GROMACS .gro file of N, CA and C in nm:
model
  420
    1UNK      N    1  -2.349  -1.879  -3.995
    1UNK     CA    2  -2.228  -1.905  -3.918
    1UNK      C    3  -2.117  -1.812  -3.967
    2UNK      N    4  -2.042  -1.777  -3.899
    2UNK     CA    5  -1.971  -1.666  -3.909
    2UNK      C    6  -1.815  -1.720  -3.912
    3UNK      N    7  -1.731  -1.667  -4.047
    3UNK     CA    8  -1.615  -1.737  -4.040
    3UNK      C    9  -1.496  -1.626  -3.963
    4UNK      N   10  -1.411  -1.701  -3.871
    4UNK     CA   11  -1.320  -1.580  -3.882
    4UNK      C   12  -1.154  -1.647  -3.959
    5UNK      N   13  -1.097  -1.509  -4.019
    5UNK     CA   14  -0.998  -1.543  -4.100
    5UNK      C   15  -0.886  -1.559  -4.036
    6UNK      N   16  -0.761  -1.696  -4.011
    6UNK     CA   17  -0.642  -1.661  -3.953
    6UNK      C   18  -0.549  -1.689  -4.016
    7UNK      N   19  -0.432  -1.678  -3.955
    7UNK     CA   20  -0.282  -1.709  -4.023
    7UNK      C   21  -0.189  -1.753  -3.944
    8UNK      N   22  -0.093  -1.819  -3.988
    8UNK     CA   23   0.003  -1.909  -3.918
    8UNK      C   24   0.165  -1.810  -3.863
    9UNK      N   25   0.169  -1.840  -3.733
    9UNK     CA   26   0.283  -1.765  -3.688
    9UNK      C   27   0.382  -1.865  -3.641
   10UNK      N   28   0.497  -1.881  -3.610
   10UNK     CA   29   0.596  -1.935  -3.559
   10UNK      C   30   0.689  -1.914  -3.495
   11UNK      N   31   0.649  -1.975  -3.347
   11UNK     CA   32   0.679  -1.888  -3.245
   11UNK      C   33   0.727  -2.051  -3.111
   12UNK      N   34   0.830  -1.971  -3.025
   12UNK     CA   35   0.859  -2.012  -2.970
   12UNK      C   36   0.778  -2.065  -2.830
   13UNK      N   37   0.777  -2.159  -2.746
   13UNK     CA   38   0.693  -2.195  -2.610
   13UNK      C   39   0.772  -2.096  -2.502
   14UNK      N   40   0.699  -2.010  -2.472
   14UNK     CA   41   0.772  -1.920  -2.346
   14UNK      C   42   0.836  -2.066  -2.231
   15UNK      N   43   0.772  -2.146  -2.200
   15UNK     CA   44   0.804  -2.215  -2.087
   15UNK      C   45   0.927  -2.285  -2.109
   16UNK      N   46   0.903  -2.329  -2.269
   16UNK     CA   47   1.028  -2.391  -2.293
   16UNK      C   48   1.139  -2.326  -2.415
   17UNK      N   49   1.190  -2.260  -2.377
   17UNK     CA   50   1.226  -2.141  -2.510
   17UNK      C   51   1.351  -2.239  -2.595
   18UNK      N   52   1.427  -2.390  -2.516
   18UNK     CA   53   1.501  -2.470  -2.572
   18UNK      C   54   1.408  -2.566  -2.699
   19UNK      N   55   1.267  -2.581  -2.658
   19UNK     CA   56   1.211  -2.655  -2.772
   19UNK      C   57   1.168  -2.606  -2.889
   20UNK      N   58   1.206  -2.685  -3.020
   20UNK     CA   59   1.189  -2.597  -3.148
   20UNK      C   60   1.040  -2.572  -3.134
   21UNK      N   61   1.059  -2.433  -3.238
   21UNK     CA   62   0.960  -2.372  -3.278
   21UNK      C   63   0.862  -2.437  -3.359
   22UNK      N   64   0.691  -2.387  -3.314
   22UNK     CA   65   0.600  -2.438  -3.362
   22UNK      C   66   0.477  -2.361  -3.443
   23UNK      N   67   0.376  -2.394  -3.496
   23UNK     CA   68   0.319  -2.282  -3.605
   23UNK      C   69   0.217  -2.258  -3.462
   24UNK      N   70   0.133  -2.133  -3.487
   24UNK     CA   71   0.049  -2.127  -3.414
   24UNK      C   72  -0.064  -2.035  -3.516
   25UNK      N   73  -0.186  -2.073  -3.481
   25UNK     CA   74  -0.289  -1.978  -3.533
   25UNK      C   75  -0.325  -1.826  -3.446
   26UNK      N   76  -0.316  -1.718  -3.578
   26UNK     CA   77  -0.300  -1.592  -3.507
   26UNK      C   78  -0.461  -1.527  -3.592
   27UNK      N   79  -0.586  -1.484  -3.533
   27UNK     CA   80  -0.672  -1.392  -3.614
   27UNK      C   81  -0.603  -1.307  -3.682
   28UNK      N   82  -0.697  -1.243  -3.749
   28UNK     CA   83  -0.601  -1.152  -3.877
   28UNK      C   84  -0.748  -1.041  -3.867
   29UNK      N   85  -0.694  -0.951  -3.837
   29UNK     CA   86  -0.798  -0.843  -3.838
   29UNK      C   87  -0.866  -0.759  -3.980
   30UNK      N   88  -1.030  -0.771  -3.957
   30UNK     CA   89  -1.036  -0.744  -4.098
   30UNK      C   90  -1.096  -0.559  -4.072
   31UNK      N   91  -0.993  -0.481  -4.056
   31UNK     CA   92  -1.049  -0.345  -4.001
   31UNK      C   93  -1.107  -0.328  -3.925
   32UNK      N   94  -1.162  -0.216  -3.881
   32UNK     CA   95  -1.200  -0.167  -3.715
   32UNK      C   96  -1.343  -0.049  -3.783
   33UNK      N   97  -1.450  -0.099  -3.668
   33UNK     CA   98  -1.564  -0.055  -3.672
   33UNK      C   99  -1.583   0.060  -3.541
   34UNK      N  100  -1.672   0.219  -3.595
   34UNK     CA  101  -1.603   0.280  -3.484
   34UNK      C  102  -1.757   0.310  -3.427
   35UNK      N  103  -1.747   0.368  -3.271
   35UNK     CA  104  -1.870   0.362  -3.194
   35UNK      C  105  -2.011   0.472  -3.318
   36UNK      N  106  -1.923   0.523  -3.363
   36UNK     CA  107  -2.047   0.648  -3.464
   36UNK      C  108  -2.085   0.514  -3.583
   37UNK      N  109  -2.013   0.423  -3.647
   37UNK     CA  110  -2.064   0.325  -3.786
   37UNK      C  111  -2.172   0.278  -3.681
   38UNK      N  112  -2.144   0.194  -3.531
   38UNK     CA  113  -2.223   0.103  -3.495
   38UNK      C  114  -2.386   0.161  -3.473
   39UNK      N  115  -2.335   0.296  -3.422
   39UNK     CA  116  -2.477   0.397  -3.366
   39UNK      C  117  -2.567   0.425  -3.501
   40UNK      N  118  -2.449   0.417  -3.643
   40UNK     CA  119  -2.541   0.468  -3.754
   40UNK      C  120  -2.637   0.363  -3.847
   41UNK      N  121  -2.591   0.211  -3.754
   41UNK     CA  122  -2.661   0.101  -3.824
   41UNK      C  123  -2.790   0.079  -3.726
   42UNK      N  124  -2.742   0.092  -3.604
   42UNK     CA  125  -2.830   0.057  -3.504
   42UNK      C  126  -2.935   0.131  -3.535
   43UNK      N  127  -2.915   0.272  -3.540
   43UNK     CA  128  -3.051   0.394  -3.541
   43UNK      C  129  -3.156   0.311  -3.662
   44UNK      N  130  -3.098   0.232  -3.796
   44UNK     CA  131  -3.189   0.199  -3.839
   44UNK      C  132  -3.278   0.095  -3.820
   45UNK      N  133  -3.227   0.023  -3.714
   45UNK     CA  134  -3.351  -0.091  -3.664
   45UNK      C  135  -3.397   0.007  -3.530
   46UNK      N  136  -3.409   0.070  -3.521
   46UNK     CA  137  -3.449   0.140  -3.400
   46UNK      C  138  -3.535   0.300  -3.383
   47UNK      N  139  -3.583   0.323  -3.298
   47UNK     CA  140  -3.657   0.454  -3.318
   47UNK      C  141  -3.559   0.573  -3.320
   48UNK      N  142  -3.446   0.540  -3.261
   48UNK     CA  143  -3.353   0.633  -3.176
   48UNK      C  144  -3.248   0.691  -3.290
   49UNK      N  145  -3.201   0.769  -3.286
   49UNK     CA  146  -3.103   0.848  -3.403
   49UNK      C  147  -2.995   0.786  -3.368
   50UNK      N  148  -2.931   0.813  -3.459
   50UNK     CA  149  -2.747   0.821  -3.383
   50UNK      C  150  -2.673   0.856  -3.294
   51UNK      N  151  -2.743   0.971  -3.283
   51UNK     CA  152  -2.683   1.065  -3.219
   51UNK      C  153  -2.760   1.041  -3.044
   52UNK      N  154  -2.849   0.955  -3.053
   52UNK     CA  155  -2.952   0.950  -2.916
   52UNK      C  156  -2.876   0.820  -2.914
   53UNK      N  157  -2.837   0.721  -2.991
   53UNK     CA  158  -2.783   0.610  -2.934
   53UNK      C  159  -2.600   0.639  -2.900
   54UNK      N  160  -2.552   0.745  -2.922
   54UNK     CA  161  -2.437   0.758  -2.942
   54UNK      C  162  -2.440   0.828  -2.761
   55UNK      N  163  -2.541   0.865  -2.760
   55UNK     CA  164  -2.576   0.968  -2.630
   55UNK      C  165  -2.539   0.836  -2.524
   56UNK      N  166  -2.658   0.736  -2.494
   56UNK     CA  167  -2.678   0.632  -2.468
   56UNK      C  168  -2.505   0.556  -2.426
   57UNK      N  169  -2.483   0.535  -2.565
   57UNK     CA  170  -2.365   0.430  -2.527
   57UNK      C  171  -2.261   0.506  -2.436
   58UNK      N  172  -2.239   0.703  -2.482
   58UNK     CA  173  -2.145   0.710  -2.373
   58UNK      C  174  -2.138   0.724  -2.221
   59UNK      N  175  -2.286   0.720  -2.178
   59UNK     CA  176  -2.373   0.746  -2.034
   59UNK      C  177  -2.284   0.615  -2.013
   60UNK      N  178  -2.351   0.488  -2.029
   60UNK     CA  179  -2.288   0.380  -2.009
   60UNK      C  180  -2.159   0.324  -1.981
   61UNK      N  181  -2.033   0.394  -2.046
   61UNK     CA  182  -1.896   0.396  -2.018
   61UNK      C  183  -1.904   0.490  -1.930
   62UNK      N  184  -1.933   0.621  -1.905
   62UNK     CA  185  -1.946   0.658  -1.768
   62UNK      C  186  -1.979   0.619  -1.645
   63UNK      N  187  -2.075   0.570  -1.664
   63UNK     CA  188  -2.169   0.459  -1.542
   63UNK      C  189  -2.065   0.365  -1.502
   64UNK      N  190  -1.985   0.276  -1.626
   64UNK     CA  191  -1.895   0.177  -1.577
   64UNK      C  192  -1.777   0.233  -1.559
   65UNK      N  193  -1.712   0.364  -1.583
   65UNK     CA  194  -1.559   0.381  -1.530
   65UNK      C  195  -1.624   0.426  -1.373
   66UNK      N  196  -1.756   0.509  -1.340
   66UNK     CA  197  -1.768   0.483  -1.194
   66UNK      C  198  -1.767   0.358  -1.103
   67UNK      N  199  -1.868   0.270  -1.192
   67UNK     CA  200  -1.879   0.176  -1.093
   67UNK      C  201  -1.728   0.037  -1.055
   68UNK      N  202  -1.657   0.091  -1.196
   68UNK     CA  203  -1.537   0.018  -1.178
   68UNK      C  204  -1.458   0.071  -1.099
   69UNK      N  205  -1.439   0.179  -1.066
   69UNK     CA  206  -1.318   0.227  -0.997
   69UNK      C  207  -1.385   0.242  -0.842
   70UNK      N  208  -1.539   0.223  -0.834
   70UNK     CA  209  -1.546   0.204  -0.703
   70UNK      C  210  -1.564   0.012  -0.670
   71UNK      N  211  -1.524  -0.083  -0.739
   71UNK     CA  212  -1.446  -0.205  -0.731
   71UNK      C  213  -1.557  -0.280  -0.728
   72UNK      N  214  -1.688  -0.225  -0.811
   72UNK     CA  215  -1.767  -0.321  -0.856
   72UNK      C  216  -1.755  -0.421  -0.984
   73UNK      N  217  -1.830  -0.482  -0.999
   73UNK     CA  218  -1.827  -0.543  -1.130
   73UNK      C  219  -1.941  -0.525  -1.187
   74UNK      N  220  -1.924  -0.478  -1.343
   74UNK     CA  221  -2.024  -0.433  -1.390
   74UNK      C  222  -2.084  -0.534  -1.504
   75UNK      N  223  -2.203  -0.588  -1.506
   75UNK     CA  224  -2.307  -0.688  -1.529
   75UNK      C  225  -2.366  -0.635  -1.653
   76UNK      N  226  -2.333  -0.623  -1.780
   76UNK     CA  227  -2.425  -0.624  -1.870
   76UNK      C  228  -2.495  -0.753  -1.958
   77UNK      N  229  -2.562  -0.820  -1.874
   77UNK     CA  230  -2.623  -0.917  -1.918
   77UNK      C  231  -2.575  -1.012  -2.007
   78UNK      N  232  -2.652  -1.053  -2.109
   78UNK     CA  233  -2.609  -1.144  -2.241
   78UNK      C  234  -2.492  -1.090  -2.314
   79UNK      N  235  -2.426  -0.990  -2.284
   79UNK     CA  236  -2.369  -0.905  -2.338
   79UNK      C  237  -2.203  -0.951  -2.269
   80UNK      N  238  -2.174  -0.962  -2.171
   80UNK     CA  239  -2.073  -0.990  -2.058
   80UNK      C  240  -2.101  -0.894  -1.908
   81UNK      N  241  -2.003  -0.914  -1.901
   81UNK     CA  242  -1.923  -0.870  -1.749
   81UNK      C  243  -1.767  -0.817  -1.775
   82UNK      N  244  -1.771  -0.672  -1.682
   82UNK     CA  245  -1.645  -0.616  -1.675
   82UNK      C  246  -1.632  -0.578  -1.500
   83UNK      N  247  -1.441  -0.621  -1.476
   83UNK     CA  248  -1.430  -0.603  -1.336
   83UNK      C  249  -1.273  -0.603  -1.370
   84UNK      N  250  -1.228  -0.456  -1.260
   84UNK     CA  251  -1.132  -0.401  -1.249
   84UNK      C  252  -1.058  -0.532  -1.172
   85UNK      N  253  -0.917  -0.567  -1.212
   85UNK     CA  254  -0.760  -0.653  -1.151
   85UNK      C  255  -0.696  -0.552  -1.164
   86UNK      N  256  -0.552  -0.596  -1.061
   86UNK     CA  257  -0.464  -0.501  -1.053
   86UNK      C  258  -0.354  -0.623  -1.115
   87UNK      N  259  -0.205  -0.586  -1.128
   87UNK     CA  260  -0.127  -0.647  -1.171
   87UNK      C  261  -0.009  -0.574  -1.087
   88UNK      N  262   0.069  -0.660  -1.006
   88UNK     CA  263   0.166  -0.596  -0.901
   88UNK      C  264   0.276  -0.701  -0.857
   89UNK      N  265   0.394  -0.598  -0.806
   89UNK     CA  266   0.495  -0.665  -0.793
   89UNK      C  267   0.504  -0.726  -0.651
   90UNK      N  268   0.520  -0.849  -0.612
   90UNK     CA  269   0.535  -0.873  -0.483
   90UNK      C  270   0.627  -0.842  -0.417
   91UNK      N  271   0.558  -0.876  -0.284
   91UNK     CA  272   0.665  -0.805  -0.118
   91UNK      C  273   0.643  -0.915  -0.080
   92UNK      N  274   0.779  -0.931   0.008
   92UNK     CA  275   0.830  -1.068   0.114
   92UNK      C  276   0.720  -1.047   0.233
   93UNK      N  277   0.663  -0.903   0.254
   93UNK     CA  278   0.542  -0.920   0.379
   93UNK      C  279   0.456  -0.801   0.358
   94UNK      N  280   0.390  -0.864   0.431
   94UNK     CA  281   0.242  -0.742   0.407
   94UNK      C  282   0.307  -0.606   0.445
   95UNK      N  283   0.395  -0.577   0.550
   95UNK     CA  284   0.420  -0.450   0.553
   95UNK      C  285   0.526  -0.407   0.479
   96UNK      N  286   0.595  -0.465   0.430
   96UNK     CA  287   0.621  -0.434   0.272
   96UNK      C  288   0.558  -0.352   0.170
   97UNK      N  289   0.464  -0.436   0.165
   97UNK     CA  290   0.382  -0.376   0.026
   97UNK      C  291   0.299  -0.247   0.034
   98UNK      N  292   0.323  -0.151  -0.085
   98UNK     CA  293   0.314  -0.021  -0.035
   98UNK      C  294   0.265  -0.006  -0.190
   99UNK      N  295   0.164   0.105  -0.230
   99UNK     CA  296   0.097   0.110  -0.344
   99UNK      C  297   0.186   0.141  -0.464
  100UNK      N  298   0.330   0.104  -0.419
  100UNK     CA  299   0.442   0.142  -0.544
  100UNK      C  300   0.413  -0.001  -0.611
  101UNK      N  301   0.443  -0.050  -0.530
  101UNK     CA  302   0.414  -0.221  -0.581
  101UNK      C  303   0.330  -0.248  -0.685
  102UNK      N  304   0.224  -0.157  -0.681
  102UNK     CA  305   0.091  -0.148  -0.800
  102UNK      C  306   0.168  -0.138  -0.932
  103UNK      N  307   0.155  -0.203  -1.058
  103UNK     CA  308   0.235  -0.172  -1.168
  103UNK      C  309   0.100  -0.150  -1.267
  104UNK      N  310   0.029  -0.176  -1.257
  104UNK     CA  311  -0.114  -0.099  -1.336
  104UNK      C  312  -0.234  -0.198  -1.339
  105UNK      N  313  -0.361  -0.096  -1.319
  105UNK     CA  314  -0.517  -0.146  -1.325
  105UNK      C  315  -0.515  -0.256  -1.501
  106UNK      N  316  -0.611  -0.263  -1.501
  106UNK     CA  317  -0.676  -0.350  -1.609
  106UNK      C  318  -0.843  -0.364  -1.602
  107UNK      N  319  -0.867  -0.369  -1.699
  107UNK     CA  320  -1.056  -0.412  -1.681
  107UNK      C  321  -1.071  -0.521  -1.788
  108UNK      N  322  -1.102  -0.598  -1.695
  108UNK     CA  323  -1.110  -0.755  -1.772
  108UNK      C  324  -1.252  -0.762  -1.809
  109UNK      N  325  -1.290  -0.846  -1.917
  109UNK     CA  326  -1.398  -0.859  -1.957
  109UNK      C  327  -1.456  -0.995  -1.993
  110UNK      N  328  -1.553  -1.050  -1.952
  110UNK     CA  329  -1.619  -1.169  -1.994
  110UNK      C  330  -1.726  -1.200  -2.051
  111UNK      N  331  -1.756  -1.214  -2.117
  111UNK     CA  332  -1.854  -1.257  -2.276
  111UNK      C  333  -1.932  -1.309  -2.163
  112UNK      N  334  -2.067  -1.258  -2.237
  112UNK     CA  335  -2.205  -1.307  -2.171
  112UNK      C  336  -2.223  -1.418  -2.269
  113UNK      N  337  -2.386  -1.442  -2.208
  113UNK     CA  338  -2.429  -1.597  -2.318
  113UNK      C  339  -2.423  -1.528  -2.467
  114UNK      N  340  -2.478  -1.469  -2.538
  114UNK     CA  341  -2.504  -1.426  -2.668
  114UNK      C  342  -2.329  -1.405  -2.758
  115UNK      N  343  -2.220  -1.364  -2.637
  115UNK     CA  344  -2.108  -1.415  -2.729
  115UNK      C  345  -2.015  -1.512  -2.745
  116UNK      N  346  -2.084  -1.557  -2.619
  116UNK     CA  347  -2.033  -1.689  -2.629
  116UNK      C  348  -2.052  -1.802  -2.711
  117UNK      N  349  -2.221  -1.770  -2.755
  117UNK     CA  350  -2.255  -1.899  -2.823
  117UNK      C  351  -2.198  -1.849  -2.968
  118UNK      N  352  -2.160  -1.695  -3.037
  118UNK     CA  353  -2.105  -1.673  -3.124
  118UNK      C  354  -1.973  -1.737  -3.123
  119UNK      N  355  -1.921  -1.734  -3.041
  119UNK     CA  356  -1.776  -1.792  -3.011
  119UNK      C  357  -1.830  -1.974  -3.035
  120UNK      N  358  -1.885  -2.057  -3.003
  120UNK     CA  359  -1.889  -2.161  -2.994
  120UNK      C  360  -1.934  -2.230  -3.175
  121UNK      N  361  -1.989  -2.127  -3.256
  121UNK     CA  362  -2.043  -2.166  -3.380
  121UNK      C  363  -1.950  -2.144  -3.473
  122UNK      N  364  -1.872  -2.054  -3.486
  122UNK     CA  365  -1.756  -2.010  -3.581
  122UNK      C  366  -1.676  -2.103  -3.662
  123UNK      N  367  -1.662  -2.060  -3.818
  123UNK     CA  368  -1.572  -2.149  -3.867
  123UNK      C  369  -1.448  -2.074  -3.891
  124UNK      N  370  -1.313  -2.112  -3.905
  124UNK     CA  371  -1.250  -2.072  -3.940
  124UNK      C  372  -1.144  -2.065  -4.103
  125UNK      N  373  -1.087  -1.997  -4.154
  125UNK     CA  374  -1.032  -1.979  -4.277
  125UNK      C  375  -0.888  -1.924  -4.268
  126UNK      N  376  -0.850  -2.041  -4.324
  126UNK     CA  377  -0.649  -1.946  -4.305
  126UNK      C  378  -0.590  -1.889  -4.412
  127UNK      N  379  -0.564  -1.777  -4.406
  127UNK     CA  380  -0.510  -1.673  -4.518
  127UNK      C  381  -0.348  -1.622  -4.543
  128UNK      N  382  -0.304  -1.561  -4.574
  128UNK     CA  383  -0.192  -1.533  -4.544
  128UNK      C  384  -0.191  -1.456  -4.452
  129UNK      N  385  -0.052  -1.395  -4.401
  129UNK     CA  386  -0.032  -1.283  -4.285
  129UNK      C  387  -0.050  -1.181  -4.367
  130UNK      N  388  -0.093  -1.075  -4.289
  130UNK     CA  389  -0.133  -0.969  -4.326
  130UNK      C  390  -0.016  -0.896  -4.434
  131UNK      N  391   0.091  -0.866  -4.385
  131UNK     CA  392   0.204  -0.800  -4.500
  131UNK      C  393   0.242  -0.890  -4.583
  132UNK      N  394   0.193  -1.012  -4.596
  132UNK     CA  395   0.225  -1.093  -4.739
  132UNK      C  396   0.075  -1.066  -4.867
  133UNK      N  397  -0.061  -1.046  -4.788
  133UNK     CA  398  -0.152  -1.023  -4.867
  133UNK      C  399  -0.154  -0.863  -4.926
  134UNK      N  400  -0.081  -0.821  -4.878
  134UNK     CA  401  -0.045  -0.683  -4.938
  134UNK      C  402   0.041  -0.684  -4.990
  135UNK      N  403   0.191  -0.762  -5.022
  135UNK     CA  404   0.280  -0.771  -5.102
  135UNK      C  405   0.245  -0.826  -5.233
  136UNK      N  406   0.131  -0.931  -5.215
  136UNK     CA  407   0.086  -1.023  -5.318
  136UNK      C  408  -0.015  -0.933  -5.379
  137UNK      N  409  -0.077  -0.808  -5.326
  137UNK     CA  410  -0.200  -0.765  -5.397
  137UNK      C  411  -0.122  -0.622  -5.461
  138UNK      N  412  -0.047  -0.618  -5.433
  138UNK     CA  413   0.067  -0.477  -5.493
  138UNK      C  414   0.195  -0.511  -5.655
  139UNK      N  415   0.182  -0.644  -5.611
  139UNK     CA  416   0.273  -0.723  -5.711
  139UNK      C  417   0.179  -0.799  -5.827
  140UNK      N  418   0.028  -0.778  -5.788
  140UNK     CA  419  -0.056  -0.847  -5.941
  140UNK      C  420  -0.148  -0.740  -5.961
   0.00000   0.00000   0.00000
């Protein structure tokens, strides 16, 4: 089971910005893994090099910035689903609305079964915020 680490923020309710402030749990990122680390672990359970899986993964983001921008949704199995929304300003009538209105794309993404059930097993651990565990590890 896989823990993830968070920390406490205190933050206001957008809806109600008159009611006091409350703690909220924020993840705390533990560094960033880049597409060449993932290709150089993978190649070892696999026949394929790095450089053949690195090949691989970028065919695939190609495949999906086509099939997204022609307003499919793209299906990678246990893995999720990705499908282009727009985000725009409204008009009082349809002939109004004119592609200025567009304020920008997005590609949303939805967890297939395999991360979901990662998502459903997780424990969690609360740490400090990030610039206090670096104040505290600089000061001992």
């Amino acid at each position: 089971m896989k823990t993830v680490k968070y920390s406490l923020v205190e933050l206001r309710n957008p809806l109600r910005p008159q009611a006091a402030k409350k703690f909220y749990a924020r993840s705390q990122s533990a560094g960033e893994v880049s597409i060449d680390d993932m290709a150089e672990v993978i190649s070892y359970a696999s026949s394929m090099t790095d450089t053949d899986i690195i090949g691989v993964l970028r065919a695939v983001i190609r495949q999906m910035q086509q099939h997204l921008a022609d307003g499919r949704i793209v299906n990678l199995g246990d893995f999720g689903s990705f499908q282009m929304i727009l985000s725009s300003e409204g008009a009082d009538t349809k002939e109004e609305f004119t592609q200025a209105n567009i304020r920008k794309a997005k590609v949303q993404f939805r967890p297939g079964a395999m991360l979901n059930d990662m998502r459903k097993n997780l424990k969690y651990e609360r740490v400090e915020p990030l610039p206090a565990r670096k104040r505290a590890s600089s000061e001992g």
